Amino acid sequence: MAKPASVARRRTLDTLHNWGIFGEVCDDAALVASELTANAETHTVHGPLQIELTLDRKHLTIAVRDDGPEQPVTRRASEHCEHGRGLTIVLALADGLGCESTPAHKTVWAAFMVPDDQLRATPTSPSCWIGRAWSGTFRGGVAA
């Protein structure tokens, strides 16, 4: 059974390649998707977590929603710790990071600008490029 973070990474890469996005931004976005998903899986209380990728022209957003009440916090991990670097990695790679909360859930998002030289396709229809492209739900560590 594939872990949600590895599914998120693979599906992010597949989606971005289908959109005609390649290069460093593609690799960075896939890593960020896996980090945000791993954080959500760690901090979710009992419900499913969801991931959504959107592209609006050159603005790529990765959003991960869970039912955990804690706001994400960057930590300073010692060199011997196996955990605690996820948000530091996200901050280093993404152009923006944020969190929106309600009493029922929180959504952590990261945003990227897609450079012209990493966009190899022209959309045949704007509706193919605007809005939700891939959305996944994970229940009990399994993609639903």
CSV table of C-alpha atoms in Angstrom, one decimal, residues 39-125:
chain,number,residue,atom,x,y,z
A,39,ASN,CA,2.3,16.7,7.6
A,40,ALA,CA,-1.5,16.4,7.2
A,41,GLU,CA,-1.4,12.6,7.6
A,42,THR,CA,0.7,13.1,10.8
A,43,HIS,CA,-1.6,15.7,12.3
A,44,THR,CA,-5.0,14.7,11.2
A,45,VAL,CA,-7.3,13.6,14.1
A,46,HIS,CA,-9.5,11.0,12.5
A,47,GLY,CA,-10.9,12.1,9.3
A,48,PRO,CA,-9.7,11.9,5.7
A,49,LEU,CA,-7.2,14.3,4.2
A,50,GLN,CA,-7.6,15.9,0.8
A,51,ILE,CA,-5.2,17.4,-1.7
A,52,GLU,CA,-6.0,19.6,-4.6
A,53,LEU,CA,-3.9,21.1,-7.4
A,54,THR,CA,-5.0,24.2,-9.3
A,55,LEU,CA,-3.4,26.1,-12.1
A,56,ASP,CA,-4.7,29.5,-13.1
A,57,ARG,CA,-2.5,30.6,-16.0
A,58,LYS,CA,1.0,30.5,-14.4
A,59,HIS,CA,-0.1,30.3,-10.8
A,60,LEU,CA,0.1,26.8,-9.4
A,61,THR,CA,-1.4,26.1,-6.0
A,62,ILE,CA,-1.2,22.9,-3.9
A,63,ALA,CA,-3.7,22.7,-1.1
A,64,VAL,CA,-4.0,20.0,1.5
A,65,ARG,CA,-6.9,19.8,4.0
A,66,ASP,CA,-7.1,17.8,7.2
A,67,ASP,CA,-9.2,17.9,10.4
A,68,GLY,CA,-6.3,18.5,12.7
A,69,PRO,CA,-6.7,21.6,14.8
A,70,GLU,CA,-3.0,22.6,15.0
A,71,GLN,CA,-1.7,25.4,12.8
A,72,PRO,CA,1.5,24.4,11.0
A,73,VAL,CA,4.7,25.5,12.7
A,74,THR,CA,8.2,25.5,11.4
A,75,ARG,CA,10.6,23.9,13.8
A,76,ARG,CA,14.3,23.8,14.1
A,77,ALA,CA,15.2,20.2,13.9
A,78,SER,CA,18.6,18.9,15.0
A,79,GLU,CA,20.7,17.2,12.5
A,80,HIS,CA,19.9,13.8,14.1
A,81,CYS,CA,16.1,14.2,14.0
A,82,GLU,CA,14.2,12.3,11.4
A,83,HIS,CA,11.2,14.7,11.5
A,84,GLY,CA,10.5,18.4,11.7
A,85,ARG,CA,11.9,19.8,8.5
A,86,GLY,CA,8.8,19.6,6.2
A,87,LEU,CA,7.7,23.2,6.4
A,88,THR,CA,11.2,24.5,6.2
A,89,ILE,CA,11.6,22.6,2.9
A,90,VAL,CA,8.2,24.0,1.7
A,91,LEU,CA,9.2,27.5,2.6
A,92,ALA,CA,12.5,27.1,0.7
A,93,LEU,CA,10.8,25.8,-2.5
A,94,ALA,CA,7.5,27.5,-2.8
A,95,ASP,CA,6.8,31.1,-3.7
A,96,GLY,CA,4.1,31.4,-1.0
A,97,LEU,CA,2.7,29.4,1.9
A,98,GLY,CA,-0.4,29.9,3.9
A,99,CYS,CA,-3.1,28.3,6.1
A,100,GLU,CA,-6.8,28.8,6.3
A,101,SER,CA,-8.7,27.4,9.3
A,102,THR,CA,-12.3,26.7,10.3
A,103,PRO,CA,-13.5,24.9,13.5
A,104,ALA,CA,-13.8,21.7,11.4
A,105,HIS,CA,-10.6,21.7,9.4
A,106,LYS,CA,-7.6,23.5,8.1
A,107,THR,CA,-6.1,23.9,4.6
A,108,VAL,CA,-2.4,24.4,4.2
A,109,TRP,CA,-1.5,25.7,0.7
A,110,ALA,CA,1.7,26.4,-1.2
A,111,ALA,CA,1.9,28.5,-4.3
A,112,PHE,CA,4.3,28.6,-7.2
A,113,MET,CA,4.8,30.8,-10.3
A,114,VAL,CA,5.4,28.7,-13.4
A,115,PRO,CA,8.2,30.3,-15.4
A,116,ASP,CA,7.7,30.5,-19.2
A,117,ASP,CA,10.7,28.3,-19.9
A,118,GLN,CA,9.1,25.4,-17.8
A,119,LEU,CA,5.7,25.6,-19.5
A,120,ARG,CA,6.0,23.5,-22.7
A,121,ALA,CA,2.4,23.5,-23.9
A,122,THR,CA,-0.3,25.9,-24.8
A,123,PRO,CA,-3.7,25.1,-23.4
A,124,THR,CA,-6.2,24.1,-26.0
A,125,SER,CA,-9.0,25.5,-23.9
